[in-house]
């Protein structure tokens, strides 16, 4: 497995502002993903964070709203831009490590937009 | 369109009992089927997983049963304990490792 940390763990933000969430892994990983989870609900994949190239976004998510950076194999950021209350959610990063299939998750960032 | 259907939505089991959660999938291209356990305020934790060439996998009190022809898989928790109370998610992935999630099962184990 891997030790994955996320910053911040939680934040309360004003409508119209942006928040950048950091994901740090204790080892180099090739595959990294960003998910969103509404409280009490399942997870939805936002994008695949590709090292050295643009992220690959899932249907319903766009780069202007959720820009992602992946400068190296241990770090990525997700920015939630021009936030609205509908963006209130838990944002999670995950990595594939320890085997070709095993995916591990960070602790999540709980975002509340007022 | 939900590609992985999970049931039941919630489950109450007595301590020492067996908890059973079921999932069904549609896409035969899935090649990996994990179960995750999530406690409130935490990220999902990989519990146990199976590939379609195996019909059963056991790790401690947790067992996955896999029925390829029926496109179903299930999680069995033997000797359920209050500490097992959590939300459990099944998932499935393709070669690209993107996880398609079930909607989750909230398990409560009564002492």
mmCIF file of C-alpha atoms in Angstrom:
data_model
loop_
_atom_site.group_PDB
_atom_site.id
_atom_site.type_symbol
_atom_site.label_atom_id
_atom_site.label_comp_id
_atom_site.label_asym_id
_atom_site.label_seq_id
_atom_site.Cartn_x
_atom_site.Cartn_y
_atom_site.Cartn_z
ATOM 1 C CA UNK A 1 0.000 0.000 0.000
ATOM 2 C CA UNK A 2 0.994 3.665 0.239
ATOM 3 C CA UNK A 3 0.728 6.516 2.687
ATOM 4 C CA UNK A 4 -1.383 9.226 1.092
ATOM 5 C CA UNK A 5 -1.969 12.627 2.625
ATOM 6 C CA UNK A 6 -4.284 15.404 1.557
ATOM 7 C CA UNK A 7 -4.291 19.076 2.450
ATOM 8 C CA UNK A 8 -6.424 20.697 3.661
ATOM 9 C CA UNK A 9 -8.469 18.108 5.509
ATOM 10 C CA UNK A 10 -11.454 20.437 5.440
ATOM 11 C CA UNK A 11 -12.306 23.998 4.488
ATOM 12 C CA UNK A 12 -15.226 26.364 4.362
ATOM 13 C CA UNK A 13 -15.118 28.675 1.357
ATOM 14 C CA UNK A 14 -17.119 31.540 -0.026
ATOM 15 C CA UNK A 15 -19.082 31.243 -3.240
ATOM 16 C CA UNK A 16 -17.052 32.375 -6.264
ATOM 17 C CA UNK A 17 -13.639 31.605 -4.790
ATOM 18 C CA UNK A 18 -11.251 28.756 -5.608
ATOM 19 C CA UNK A 19 -9.602 26.109 -3.468
ATOM 20 C CA UNK A 20 -6.565 23.993 -4.281
ATOM 21 C CA UNK A 21 -6.355 20.544 -2.728
ATOM 22 C CA UNK A 22 -3.008 18.808 -2.470
ATOM 23 C CA UNK A 23 -2.339 15.082 -2.607
ATOM 24 C CA UNK A 24 1.041 13.708 -1.543
ATOM 25 C CA UNK A 25 2.118 10.067 -1.782
ATOM 26 C CA UNK A 26 5.094 8.541 0.029
ATOM 27 C CA UNK A 27 6.255 6.637 -3.051
ATOM 28 C CA UNK A 28 6.302 7.145 -6.788
ATOM 29 C CA UNK A 29 3.096 6.042 -8.477
ATOM 30 C CA UNK A 30 2.108 6.030 -12.105
ATOM 31 C CA UNK A 31 -1.644 6.197 -11.801
ATOM 32 C CA UNK A 32 -3.417 8.800 -9.718
ATOM 33 C CA UNK A 33 -7.095 9.708 -9.704
ATOM 34 C CA UNK A 34 -9.344 12.368 -8.224
ATOM 35 C CA UNK A 35 -12.840 11.497 -6.984
ATOM 36 C CA UNK A 36 -15.760 13.374 -5.486
ATOM 37 C CA UNK A 37 -18.071 11.950 -2.848
ATOM 38 C CA UNK A 38 -21.217 13.658 -1.644
ATOM 39 C CA UNK A 39 -21.809 12.887 2.057
ATOM 40 C CA UNK A 40 -23.581 9.563 2.435
ATOM 41 C CA UNK A 41 -23.221 8.748 -1.242
ATOM 42 C CA UNK A 42 -20.947 6.837 -3.563
ATOM 43 C CA UNK A 43 -17.817 8.054 -5.309
ATOM 44 C CA UNK A 44 -17.660 9.716 -8.692
ATOM 45 C CA UNK A 45 -14.453 9.864 -10.717
ATOM 46 C CA UNK A 46 -13.489 13.393 -11.708
ATOM 47 C CA UNK A 47 -10.303 12.780 -13.658
ATOM 48 C CA UNK A 48 -7.117 10.818 -14.102
ATOM 49 C CA UNK A 49 -4.064 12.883 -13.211
ATOM 50 C CA UNK A 50 -1.356 12.178 -15.767
ATOM 51 C CA UNK A 51 2.242 12.983 -14.959
ATOM 52 C CA UNK A 52 3.715 15.419 -17.440
ATOM 53 C CA UNK A 53 0.544 15.883 -19.455
ATOM 54 C CA UNK A 54 -2.996 17.182 -19.136
ATOM 55 C CA UNK A 55 -5.437 15.333 -16.949
ATOM 56 C CA UNK A 56 -8.107 13.167 -18.533
ATOM 57 C CA UNK A 57 -11.579 14.243 -17.415
ATOM 58 C CA UNK A 58 -14.730 12.169 -17.074
ATOM 59 C CA UNK A 59 -18.028 13.173 -18.579
ATOM 60 C CA UNK A 60 -19.519 16.095 -16.705
ATOM 61 C CA UNK A 61 -16.203 17.472 -15.461
ATOM 62 C CA UNK A 62 -14.163 20.112 -17.289
ATOM 63 C CA UNK A 63 -10.664 21.469 -16.931
ATOM 64 C CA UNK A 64 -11.787 25.067 -16.437
ATOM 65 C CA UNK A 65 -13.773 24.063 -13.348
ATOM 66 C CA UNK A 66 -11.379 21.413 -11.980
ATOM 67 C CA UNK A 67 -7.828 22.122 -13.169
ATOM 68 C CA UNK A 68 -5.383 19.425 -12.122
ATOM 69 C CA UNK A 69 -1.627 19.477 -11.933
ATOM 70 C CA UNK A 70 0.710 16.492 -11.624
ATOM 71 C CA UNK A 71 4.274 17.827 -11.598
ATOM 72 C CA UNK A 72 5.872 14.534 -10.500
ATOM 73 C CA UNK A 73 5.093 10.939 -9.547
ATOM 74 C CA UNK A 74 4.364 11.691 -5.864
ATOM 75 C CA UNK A 75 2.247 14.834 -5.961
ATOM 76 C CA UNK A 76 -0.906 16.252 -7.526
ATOM 77 C CA UNK A 77 -3.281 19.131 -6.970
ATOM 78 C CA UNK A 78 -6.945 19.581 -7.764
ATOM 79 C CA UNK A 79 -8.404 23.081 -7.881
ATOM 80 C CA UNK A 80 -12.115 23.663 -7.488
ATOM 81 C CA UNK A 81 -12.707 26.956 -9.288
ATOM 82 C CA UNK A 82 -15.453 29.555 -9.004
ATOM 83 C CA UNK A 83 -17.141 27.514 -6.322
ATOM 84 C CA UNK A 84 -20.860 27.261 -5.723
ATOM 85 C CA UNK A 85 -22.717 25.472 -2.912
ATOM 86 C CA UNK A 86 -23.201 22.522 -5.303
ATOM 87 C CA UNK A 87 -19.436 21.935 -5.063
ATOM 88 C CA UNK A 88 -19.743 21.118 -1.374
ATOM 89 C CA UNK A 89 -18.441 17.584 -1.194
ATOM 90 C CA UNK A 90 -15.581 15.354 -0.132
ATOM 91 C CA UNK A 91 -12.711 15.268 -2.604
ATOM 92 C CA UNK A 92 -10.448 12.224 -2.602
ATOM 93 C CA UNK A 93 -7.278 11.327 -4.397
ATOM 94 C CA UNK A 94 -6.296 7.740 -5.038
ATOM 95 C CA UNK A 95 -3.256 5.914 -6.379
ATOM 96 C CA UNK A 96 -2.614 2.513 -7.906
ATOM 97 C CA UNK A 97 0.287 0.883 -6.124
ATOM 98 C CA UNK A 98 1.348 -2.350 -4.463
ATOM 99 C CA UNK A 99 0.211 -4.272 -7.532
ATOM 100 C CA UNK A 100 -1.267 -3.621 -10.960
ATOM 101 C CA UNK A 101 -4.816 -3.329 -9.656
ATOM 102 C CA UNK A 102 -4.793 -2.193 -6.037
ATOM 103 C CA UNK A 103 -6.052 1.345 -5.567
ATOM 104 C CA UNK A 104 -5.618 3.226 -2.318
ATOM 105 C CA UNK A 105 -7.286 6.414 -1.165
ATOM 106 C CA UNK A 106 -6.270 9.480 0.735
ATOM 107 C CA UNK A 107 -8.268 10.645 3.757
ATOM 108 C CA UNK A 108 -10.246 13.164 1.744
ATOM 109 C CA UNK A 109 -10.843 16.902 1.851
ATOM 110 C CA UNK A 110 -14.253 17.999 3.090
ATOM 111 C CA UNK A 111 -15.262 21.178 1.295
ATOM 112 C CA UNK A 112 -18.203 23.339 2.290
ATOM 113 C CA UNK A 113 -19.149 26.282 0.073
ATOM 114 C CA UNK A 114 -21.329 29.005 1.586
ATOM 115 C CA UNK B 1 -26.495 4.368 -16.182
ATOM 116 C CA UNK B 2 -25.262 2.534 -13.123
ATOM 117 C CA UNK B 3 -22.984 -0.281 -14.145
ATOM 118 C CA UNK B 4 -22.582 -1.854 -10.702
ATOM 119 C CA UNK B 5 -25.726 -2.492 -8.653
ATOM 120 C CA UNK B 6 -25.283 -3.069 -4.931
ATOM 121 C CA UNK B 7 -27.754 -4.387 -2.385
ATOM 122 C CA UNK B 8 -28.974 -4.029 0.250
ATOM 123 C CA UNK B 9 -28.714 -0.299 0.889
ATOM 124 C CA UNK B 10 -28.545 -0.931 4.626
ATOM 125 C CA UNK B 11 -28.043 -3.986 6.781
ATOM 126 C CA UNK B 12 -28.370 -4.704 10.481
ATOM 127 C CA UNK B 13 -26.674 -7.804 11.860
ATOM 128 C CA UNK B 14 -26.239 -9.160 15.357
ATOM 129 C CA UNK B 15 -22.749 -9.603 16.723
ATOM 130 C CA UNK B 16 -21.389 -12.963 15.649
ATOM 131 C CA UNK B 17 -23.688 -13.185 12.657
ATOM 132 C CA UNK B 18 -22.885 -13.252 8.950
ATOM 133 C CA UNK B 19 -23.180 -10.066 6.900
ATOM 134 C CA UNK B 20 -23.788 -10.553 3.188
ATOM 135 C CA UNK B 21 -23.663 -7.772 0.604
ATOM 136 C CA UNK B 22 -24.335 -8.404 -3.057
ATOM 137 C CA UNK B 23 -23.279 -6.702 -6.267
ATOM 138 C CA UNK B 24 -24.173 -7.266 -9.884
ATOM 139 C CA UNK B 25 -22.459 -5.887 -12.952
ATOM 140 C CA UNK B 26 -23.297 -5.664 -16.620
ATOM 141 C CA UNK B 27 -20.057 -5.124 -18.487
ATOM 142 C CA UNK B 28 -18.091 -8.327 -19.053
ATOM 143 C CA UNK B 29 -14.976 -6.247 -19.771
ATOM 144 C CA UNK B 30 -14.518 -5.593 -16.057
ATOM 145 C CA UNK B 31 -11.433 -7.440 -14.862
ATOM 146 C CA UNK B 32 -11.072 -6.521 -11.214
ATOM 147 C CA UNK B 33 -13.636 -6.430 -8.409
ATOM 148 C CA UNK B 34 -12.647 -4.815 -5.098
ATOM 149 C CA UNK B 35 -14.564 -4.175 -1.931
ATOM 150 C CA UNK B 36 -13.902 -1.068 0.120
ATOM 151 C CA UNK B 37 -14.751 -0.261 3.720
ATOM 152 C CA UNK B 38 -15.338 3.332 4.722
ATOM 153 C CA UNK B 39 -15.710 4.764 8.188
ATOM 154 C CA UNK B 40 -17.221 8.238 8.727
ATOM 155 C CA UNK B 41 -14.720 10.977 7.979
ATOM 156 C CA UNK B 42 -12.210 8.599 6.385
ATOM 157 C CA UNK B 43 -11.294 7.656 2.850
ATOM 158 C CA UNK B 44 -12.330 4.238 1.526
ATOM 159 C CA UNK B 45 -9.969 1.435 2.548
ATOM 160 C CA UNK B 46 -9.327 -1.533 0.285
ATOM 161 C CA UNK B 47 -10.682 -4.582 2.069
ATOM 162 C CA UNK B 48 -10.438 -7.472 -0.353
ATOM 163 C CA UNK B 49 -10.529 -7.922 -4.126
ATOM 164 C CA UNK B 50 -10.929 -10.623 -6.722
ATOM 165 C CA UNK B 51 -10.246 -11.180 -10.395
ATOM 166 C CA UNK B 52 -12.731 -13.023 -12.639
ATOM 167 C CA UNK B 53 -10.592 -16.149 -12.998
ATOM 168 C CA UNK B 54 -11.212 -17.010 -9.332
ATOM 169 C CA UNK B 55 -14.569 -18.004 -7.795
ATOM 170 C CA UNK B 56 -13.760 -17.289 -4.177
ATOM 171 C CA UNK B 57 -11.183 -15.430 -2.114
ATOM 172 C CA UNK B 58 -10.928 -15.403 1.654
ATOM 173 C CA UNK B 59 -8.958 -13.088 3.911
ATOM 174 C CA UNK B 60 -9.622 -13.606 7.593
ATOM 175 C CA UNK B 61 -13.316 -13.093 8.272
ATOM 176 C CA UNK B 62 -13.928 -11.564 4.832
ATOM 177 C CA UNK B 63 -14.785 -13.661 1.774
ATOM 178 C CA UNK B 64 -15.610 -12.662 -1.777
ATOM 179 C CA UNK B 65 -17.733 -15.062 -3.796
ATOM 180 C CA UNK B 66 -17.676 -14.485 -7.554
ATOM 181 C CA UNK B 67 -20.117 -15.891 -10.110
ATOM 182 C CA UNK B 68 -18.893 -14.987 -13.570
ATOM 183 C CA UNK B 69 -21.825 -16.503 -15.476
ATOM 184 C CA UNK B 70 -24.356 -14.629 -13.358
ATOM 185 C CA UNK B 71 -22.209 -11.470 -13.344
ATOM 186 C CA UNK B 72 -22.526 -11.236 -9.597
ATOM 187 C CA UNK B 73 -20.164 -11.035 -6.654
ATOM 188 C CA UNK B 74 -20.733 -10.806 -2.952
ATOM 189 C CA UNK B 75 -18.951 -9.983 0.281
ATOM 190 C CA UNK B 76 -19.424 -12.219 3.298
ATOM 191 C CA UNK B 77 -18.327 -11.022 6.723
ATOM 192 C CA UNK B 78 -18.188 -13.923 9.138
ATOM 193 C CA UNK B 79 -18.517 -13.473 12.900
ATOM 194 C CA UNK B 80 -19.519 -9.832 12.388
ATOM 195 C CA UNK B 81 -18.295 -7.445 15.090
ATOM 196 C CA UNK B 82 -19.461 -3.964 16.152
ATOM 197 C CA UNK B 83 -16.153 -2.638 14.790
ATOM 198 C CA UNK B 84 -17.249 -3.800 11.328
ATOM 199 C CA UNK B 85 -20.005 -1.178 11.367
ATOM 200 C CA UNK B 86 -19.193 0.981 8.357
ATOM 201 C CA UNK B 87 -20.235 1.629 4.782
ATOM 202 C CA UNK B 88 -19.129 -0.982 2.282
ATOM 203 C CA UNK B 89 -18.712 -0.308 -1.416
ATOM 204 C CA UNK B 90 -18.253 -2.793 -4.197
ATOM 205 C CA UNK B 91 -16.552 -1.644 -7.349
ATOM 206 C CA UNK B 92 -15.350 -2.886 -10.688
ATOM 207 C CA UNK B 93 -12.652 -1.676 -13.019
ATOM 208 C CA UNK B 94 -11.453 -1.986 -16.560
ATOM 209 C CA UNK B 95 -7.866 -2.187 -17.756
ATOM 210 C CA UNK B 96 -7.550 1.570 -17.281
ATOM 211 C CA UNK B 97 -8.079 1.013 -13.540
ATOM 212 C CA UNK B 98 -10.948 3.507 -13.310
ATOM 213 C CA UNK B 99 -13.264 2.282 -10.571
ATOM 214 C CA UNK B 100 -17.005 2.046 -11.179
ATOM 215 C CA UNK B 101 -18.716 2.076 -7.795
ATOM 216 C CA UNK B 102 -21.803 0.572 -6.281
ATOM 217 C CA UNK B 103 -23.993 2.888 -4.226
ATOM 218 C CA UNK B 104 -22.833 1.472 -0.904
ATOM 219 C CA UNK B 105 -24.253 -0.545 1.972
ATOM 220 C CA UNK B 106 -24.453 0.847 5.473
ATOM 221 C CA UNK B 107 -23.738 -2.004 7.878
ATOM 222 C CA UNK B 108 -24.628 -1.829 11.551
ATOM 223 C CA UNK B 109 -23.549 -4.675 13.817
ATOM 224 C CA UNK B 110 -25.459 -4.699 17.075
ATOM 225 C CA UNK B 111 -23.535 -5.778 20.181
#
